[in-house]
Coordinates of C-alpha atoms in Angstrom, one line a residue:
T1 CA -0.1 0.0 0.1
N2 CA 1.1 3.7 -0.3
G3 CA 0.4 6.3 2.0
N4 CA -3.1 7.2 0.8
G5 CA -4.5 3.7 1.4
E6 CA -4.2 2.3 -2.0
F7 CA -2.7 -0.7 -3.0
T8 CA -0.2 -0.2 -6.2
G9 CA 1.6 -2.9 -8.1
S10 CA 1.1 -6.1 -10.3
C11 CA -0.8 -9.0 -10.2
G12 CA 0.6 -12.0 -11.8
S13 CA 1.7 -10.1 -15.1
P14 CA 2.1 -6.5 -16.3
A15 CA -1.5 -6.7 -17.9
G16 CA -2.6 -7.5 -14.3
K17 CA -1.4 -4.1 -12.8
I18 CA -4.2 -2.4 -10.7
R19 CA -4.9 0.6 -8.7
L20 CA -7.6 0.6 -6.2
N21 CA -8.5 2.6 -3.1
L22 CA -9.0 0.1 -0.6
T23 CA -10.5 2.8 2.0
T24 CA -13.8 2.3 -0.1
G25 CA -13.6 -1.1 -1.0
A26 CA -12.1 -4.4 -1.3
M27 CA -9.8 -6.1 -4.1
M28 CA -11.1 -9.8 -4.8
V29 CA -8.8 -12.1 -7.1
V30 CA -10.7 -15.1 -8.6
N31 CA -8.4 -18.0 -9.5
T32 CA -10.8 -20.7 -10.5
S33 CA -13.4 -21.7 -13.3
A34 CA -15.5 -23.1 -10.7
N35 CA -19.3 -21.4 -10.0
D36 CA -19.8 -22.7 -6.5
Q37 CA -19.6 -21.7 -2.8
I38 CA -17.7 -24.7 -1.4
P39 CA -15.1 -23.8 1.1
D40 CA -11.6 -24.6 -0.3
T41 CA -8.5 -23.2 -1.3
E42 CA -9.6 -21.0 -4.5
L43 CA -11.7 -18.0 -4.8
S44 CA -14.9 -18.2 -7.3
I45 CA -16.6 -15.7 -9.1
N46 CA -19.8 -16.8 -7.1
Q47 CA -18.2 -16.3 -3.8
A48 CA -16.7 -13.1 -4.9
V49 CA -19.9 -11.5 -6.0
R50 CA -21.7 -12.7 -3.0
V51 CA -19.2 -11.3 -0.6
A52 CA -19.2 -7.7 -2.8
R53 CA -23.0 -7.7 -2.2
G54 CA -23.0 -8.6 1.3
T55 CA -24.9 -11.8 1.4
T56 CA -21.8 -13.6 2.1
D57 CA -19.6 -12.6 5.0
F58 CA -15.7 -12.0 4.2
T59 CA -14.8 -13.8 7.8
S60 CA -16.6 -17.0 6.3
L61 CA -14.1 -17.6 3.8
T62 CA -11.5 -20.1 4.3
A63 CA -7.8 -18.9 5.2
E64 CA -6.8 -19.6 1.5
E65 CA -9.8 -18.0 -0.1
A66 CA -9.1 -14.9 2.5
D67 CA -5.7 -14.6 1.5
L68 CA -7.0 -13.8 -2.2
V69 CA -9.1 -10.7 -1.0
L70 CA -7.4 -7.3 0.2
A71 CA -9.2 -5.0 2.7
G72 CA -11.7 -7.7 3.2
S73 CA -13.1 -5.8 6.1
K74 CA -14.3 -3.1 3.4
A75 CA -16.2 -5.5 1.2
G76 CA -20.1 -5.7 1.0
V77 CA -22.9 -3.8 0.1
L78 CA -21.4 -0.5 1.1
G79 CA -18.2 -0.8 -0.6
S80 CA -16.9 -0.2 -4.1
D81 CA -15.4 -3.8 -4.7
L82 CA -13.3 -5.0 -7.6
I83 CA -13.6 -8.5 -8.5
Q84 CA -10.8 -9.5 -10.8
F85 CA -9.6 -12.8 -12.3
L86 CA -5.9 -13.5 -11.9
P87 CA -3.9 -12.8 -14.9
G88 CA -2.1 -15.5 -16.7
G89 CA -4.8 -18.0 -16.8
S90 CA -7.7 -18.8 -18.9
Y91 CA -11.2 -19.4 -17.2
T92 CA -14.4 -20.8 -18.4
V93 CA -17.2 -20.3 -16.0
S94 CA -20.2 -22.4 -16.7
G95 CA -23.7 -20.8 -15.3
L96 CA -25.2 -17.7 -14.4
V97 CA -23.3 -15.2 -12.2
P98 CA -25.1 -14.1 -9.1
T99 CA -27.1 -10.9 -9.3
M100 CA -25.1 -7.9 -8.8
T101 CA -27.5 -6.0 -6.5
A102 CA -24.7 -3.7 -4.7
N103 CA -23.6 -0.4 -5.9
N104 CA -20.0 0.6 -7.5
D105 CA -18.6 -2.8 -8.0
H106 CA -16.4 -3.8 -10.9
I107 CA -16.1 -7.3 -12.2
S108 CA -12.9 -7.4 -14.6
G109 CA -12.0 -10.2 -16.8
I110 CA -8.6 -10.4 -18.3
G111 CA -9.9 -9.3 -21.7
P112 CA -11.3 -11.5 -24.5
K113 CA -8.5 -10.7 -26.9
A114 CA -5.6 -10.2 -24.2
P115 CA -2.6 -12.5 -25.4
G116 CA -2.7 -16.0 -24.0
S117 CA -5.4 -15.7 -21.5
F118 CA -9.3 -15.2 -21.4
V119 CA -12.6 -15.1 -19.1
A120 CA -15.6 -16.7 -20.5
I121 CA -18.9 -16.8 -18.8
V122 CA -21.1 -19.6 -20.6
A123 CA -24.8 -20.0 -19.6
P124 CA -27.0 -21.3 -22.4
A125 CA -30.6 -20.5 -21.9
F126 CA -29.7 -18.5 -18.6
T127 CA -28.9 -14.8 -18.1
C128 CA -25.2 -14.6 -17.6
F129 CA -25.2 -11.4 -15.7
T130 CA -27.8 -9.5 -14.0
V131 CA -27.4 -6.0 -12.8
T132 CA -30.0 -4.3 -10.4
G133 CA -27.5 -2.2 -8.2
N134 CA -26.3 1.1 -9.8
G135 CA -22.8 2.4 -10.6
N136 CA -21.6 -1.3 -11.7
Q137 CA -19.3 -2.0 -14.3
I138 CA -18.4 -5.4 -16.1
S139 CA -15.5 -5.4 -18.5
G140 CA -13.0 -7.6 -20.4
V141 CA -14.9 -10.9 -20.3
L142 CA -16.3 -13.2 -22.9
I143 CA -20.2 -13.4 -22.7
S144 CA -21.0 -16.6 -24.6
N145 CA -24.0 -18.5 -25.5
C146 CA -26.3 -17.0 -23.0
G147 CA -30.1 -16.4 -23.2
I148 CA -29.3 -12.9 -22.1
G149 CA -25.7 -11.8 -21.9
V150 CA -26.2 -8.9 -19.6
D151 CA -29.7 -7.7 -18.1
V152 CA -29.6 -4.2 -16.4
S153 CA -32.4 -2.7 -14.3
G154 CA -30.3 -0.7 -12.4
S155 CA -29.0 2.9 -13.4
S156 CA -25.5 4.3 -14.1
N157 CA -23.9 1.1 -14.9
L158 CA -21.3 0.6 -17.7
I159 CA -21.2 -2.4 -19.6
G160 CA -17.5 -2.5 -21.4
G161 CA -15.1 0.4 -21.0
A162 CA -13.1 0.8 -24.3
L163 CA -12.7 -1.2 -27.6
D164 CA -9.5 -2.5 -26.9
P165 CA -8.1 -6.0 -25.9
I166 CA -8.7 -5.8 -22.4
L167 CA -11.6 -3.5 -21.5
G168 CA -14.3 -4.3 -23.9
N169 CA -16.7 -7.3 -23.7
D170 CA -17.2 -10.0 -26.6
I171 CA -20.9 -10.8 -26.0
R172 CA -21.9 -13.7 -28.4
G173 CA -24.9 -15.7 -28.9
D174 CA -26.0 -18.9 -30.2
P175 CA -29.3 -19.8 -32.2
S176 CA -31.2 -19.7 -29.0
S177 CA -29.8 -16.6 -27.6
A178 CA -32.5 -13.7 -27.1
F179 CA -30.5 -10.5 -26.0
G180 CA -27.1 -9.7 -25.8
V181 CA -27.7 -6.6 -23.6
L182 CA -31.1 -5.5 -22.1
I183 CA -31.7 -2.3 -20.5
S184 CA -34.5 -1.4 -18.6
G185 CA -32.7 1.1 -16.2
A186 CA -31.6 4.5 -16.8
S187 CA -28.4 6.7 -17.7
N188 CA -26.5 3.4 -18.4
G189 CA -23.5 3.0 -20.8
V190 CA -22.5 0.3 -23.2
R191 CA -19.2 1.1 -24.5
G192 CA -16.3 -0.5 -26.5
N193 CA -18.0 -4.0 -26.7
R194 CA -18.4 -6.6 -29.7
I195 CA -22.0 -7.6 -29.7
G196 CA -23.0 -10.5 -32.1
V197 CA -19.8 -10.4 -34.0
N198 CA -16.0 -11.2 -33.6
G199 CA -13.8 -10.0 -36.4
V200 CA -16.1 -11.0 -39.6
S201 CA -17.7 -14.2 -37.7
D202 CA -21.8 -13.9 -37.0
F203 CA -22.5 -14.9 -33.4
G204 CA -25.5 -12.9 -33.3
Y205 CA -28.5 -12.8 -30.8
D206 CA -31.9 -11.9 -31.9
W207 CA -31.6 -8.3 -30.1
G208 CA -28.0 -7.0 -30.2
V209 CA -29.3 -4.3 -27.6
R210 CA -32.8 -3.7 -26.4
I211 CA -33.8 -0.3 -24.4
A212 CA -37.2 -0.6 -23.5
G213 CA -39.9 0.1 -21.0
A214 CA -41.0 3.4 -19.1
G215 CA -38.0 4.8 -17.3
A216 CA -35.3 3.3 -19.5
D217 CA -34.1 7.0 -20.1
S218 CA -31.0 8.4 -21.0
N219 CA -28.8 5.3 -21.7
V220 CA -26.1 5.6 -24.2
I221 CA -24.9 3.1 -26.6
G222 CA -21.4 3.9 -27.7
G223 CA -19.9 7.4 -27.4
L224 CA -17.8 10.2 -29.0
T225 CA -14.4 8.5 -29.4
P226 CA -13.2 5.5 -31.2
A227 CA -12.5 3.8 -28.0
D228 CA -16.6 4.0 -27.0
R229 CA -17.4 2.4 -30.2
N230 CA -19.4 -0.8 -30.1
I231 CA -19.6 -3.3 -32.9
I232 CA -23.1 -4.4 -33.1
S233 CA -23.5 -6.7 -35.9
G234 CA -24.9 -10.3 -37.2
N235 CA -28.3 -10.2 -34.9
D236 CA -31.3 -11.6 -36.2
L237 CA -33.6 -9.2 -35.4
Y238 CA -32.4 -5.9 -34.3
G239 CA -29.0 -4.4 -34.0
V240 CA -30.2 -2.0 -31.5
E241 CA -34.0 -1.5 -30.4
I242 CA -35.2 1.3 -28.4
S243 CA -39.1 0.7 -27.4
G244 CA -41.8 1.3 -25.5
G245 CA -41.5 4.3 -23.0
A246 CA -37.7 4.7 -23.6
D247 CA -36.8 8.2 -24.2
F248 CA -33.8 10.4 -24.6
N249 CA -31.4 7.7 -25.2
T250 CA -28.5 8.1 -27.5
V251 CA -26.8 5.8 -30.1
S252 CA -23.4 7.2 -31.2
G253 CA -20.1 6.2 -32.9
N254 CA -21.0 2.5 -33.4
Y255 CA -20.4 0.0 -36.3
I256 CA -23.9 -1.4 -36.8
G257 CA -23.7 -4.2 -39.4
L258 CA -20.1 -4.3 -40.0
S259 CA -17.3 -6.3 -39.4
E260 CA -15.0 -5.2 -36.5
D261 CA -12.7 -3.5 -39.2
G262 CA -15.5 -1.5 -40.7
T263 CA -14.8 -3.1 -44.4
A264 CA -17.3 -6.1 -44.6
A265 CA -20.9 -6.4 -44.0
V266 CA -22.3 -8.7 -41.1
G267 CA -25.6 -7.3 -41.2
N268 CA -28.6 -7.0 -38.6
A269 CA -32.2 -7.4 -39.9
F270 CA -32.8 -3.7 -38.4
G271 CA -29.7 -2.0 -37.8
V272 CA -31.4 0.3 -35.4
Q273 CA -35.3 0.5 -34.7
V274 CA -37.3 3.1 -32.6
N275 CA -40.6 1.9 -32.0
S276 CA -43.6 2.8 -29.6
T277 CA -44.8 -0.8 -29.1
G278 CA -46.1 -0.4 -25.3
G279 CA -45.7 3.3 -25.1
A280 CA -44.5 6.5 -26.4
A281 CA -40.5 6.4 -27.5
T282 CA -39.5 10.1 -27.9
N283 CA -36.2 12.1 -28.4
N284 CA -34.1 9.5 -28.9
V285 CA -30.8 10.4 -31.0
V286 CA -28.8 8.1 -33.6
R287 CA -25.8 10.1 -34.3
G288 CA -22.4 9.5 -35.9
N289 CA -22.7 5.9 -36.4
V290 CA -21.6 3.7 -39.4
I291 CA -24.9 1.6 -40.3
S292 CA -24.4 -0.6 -43.4
G293 CA -25.1 -3.9 -44.7
N294 CA -28.6 -4.4 -42.9
Q295 CA -32.1 -5.3 -44.4
V296 CA -33.2 -1.8 -43.0
G297 CA -30.6 0.6 -41.9
V298 CA -32.9 2.7 -39.4
S299 CA -36.6 2.1 -38.9
I300 CA -38.8 4.6 -36.7
F301 CA -42.2 3.2 -36.2
G302 CA -45.3 3.6 -34.3
E303 CA -47.8 6.0 -33.4
D304 CA -45.9 7.7 -30.6
A305 CA -42.4 7.2 -31.9
D306 CA -42.1 11.2 -32.2
T307 CA -39.5 13.8 -32.3
N308 CA -36.3 11.4 -32.6
A309 CA -33.4 12.3 -34.7
L310 CA -30.9 10.9 -37.1
Y311 CA -27.5 12.8 -37.2
G312 CA -24.4 12.6 -38.6
N313 CA -24.4 8.9 -39.9
T314 CA -22.9 7.2 -42.7
M315 CA -25.2 4.6 -44.3
G316 CA -24.9 2.0 -47.1
T317 CA -21.0 2.0 -47.0
D318 CA -17.8 0.8 -45.1
V319 CA -16.0 2.8 -42.8
T320 CA -14.1 4.9 -45.3
G321 CA -17.4 5.9 -47.0
F322 CA -16.1 4.8 -50.5
T323 CA -17.0 1.0 -50.8
P324 CA -20.6 0.3 -51.0
L325 CA -22.4 -2.1 -48.2
P326 CA -25.7 -1.2 -49.0
N327 CA -28.6 -1.6 -46.6
T328 CA -31.7 -2.8 -48.4
V329 CA -33.8 0.1 -47.2
A330 CA -31.8 2.9 -45.8
V331 CA -34.4 4.7 -43.5
D332 CA -38.1 3.7 -42.8
I333 CA -40.4 6.0 -40.9
A334 CA -43.9 4.5 -40.8
S335 CA -47.2 3.8 -38.8
G336 CA -47.8 7.3 -37.7
A337 CA -44.2 8.1 -36.4
D338 CA -44.1 12.3 -36.4
Y339 CA -41.9 15.0 -36.1
N340 CA -38.7 13.0 -36.6
S341 CA -35.6 14.8 -38.0
I342 CA -33.2 13.3 -40.8
G343 CA -30.2 15.5 -40.6
G344 CA -30.0 18.9 -39.3
P345 CA -28.8 22.6 -39.7
S346 CA -25.2 21.8 -39.2
G347 CA -22.8 20.2 -41.3
F348 CA -22.0 17.8 -38.4
D349 CA -25.9 16.9 -38.8
V350 CA -25.7 15.8 -42.4
N351 CA -26.3 11.9 -42.9
T352 CA -24.5 10.0 -45.7
I353 CA -26.9 7.8 -47.4

């Protein structure tokens, strides 16, 4: 530790270097693929999440398990805990992870594209991660073949972090997978992930990202920098759907329907759809994305899907803007959707279709 109550140093490899304020939470190092609560010499993801949310007391761990926890007395529902897999190994965890009910915790894998190691969570027909708390983060994990990859009903959570080998998640489905990321809370971020695609390979869900329900407002899919970009492609129905009571959401800076390098089509049926099924969907913004190779690029649908906007998108080409990768239909506004904007007065608002 340093004089400020922080632990600094490395954990297994240079890629595992961390900096954590141990005055506000604990660090737990998972070193097994097991997904159980059996007392032994290893710390599982199941045990770590339960300690972080306060349903398992740190003092109930075995001495060997407790040795994998720094500042264990700070762990629990009031702490800001970091759960990190031990770098240098590969871990495939079968089954759903306990629900993240506490606030401000972070589950950090090694990175699905980190050299020589990875963390995979595999739970066919189940939800891999459920987040009901606020301010949590999940990064660096291969989330594979889940019925739902991540289900977020809390607020101000971050799925991903940056589109790099360490922080972004790979969220991959199989033919029975429904949702990559399902959001019913507010002010959440989805950044730097690959959702439904790896390189040019299709691992799509039915929905890549779905934001739905009253109160599912002000969420941001992507962001303003290349590191924020999600690759949302290969999904059978929707790349991104905003539906039924979801307002003021932003889809920004993503590749939707493209390969990871932005040069090939890996299309969704709908790249982005805003619809009013189940309630009004208003004031949502689709800005600065490359949306190509889909059956429909952007759809705004329904009597109460009003005052939404499409600004500054490139549609129907690769990332360079020169090679055609057309959507079958670029933009479709239908079924009573009113007062929606395609482009705007600023040069930055112009869509290239």
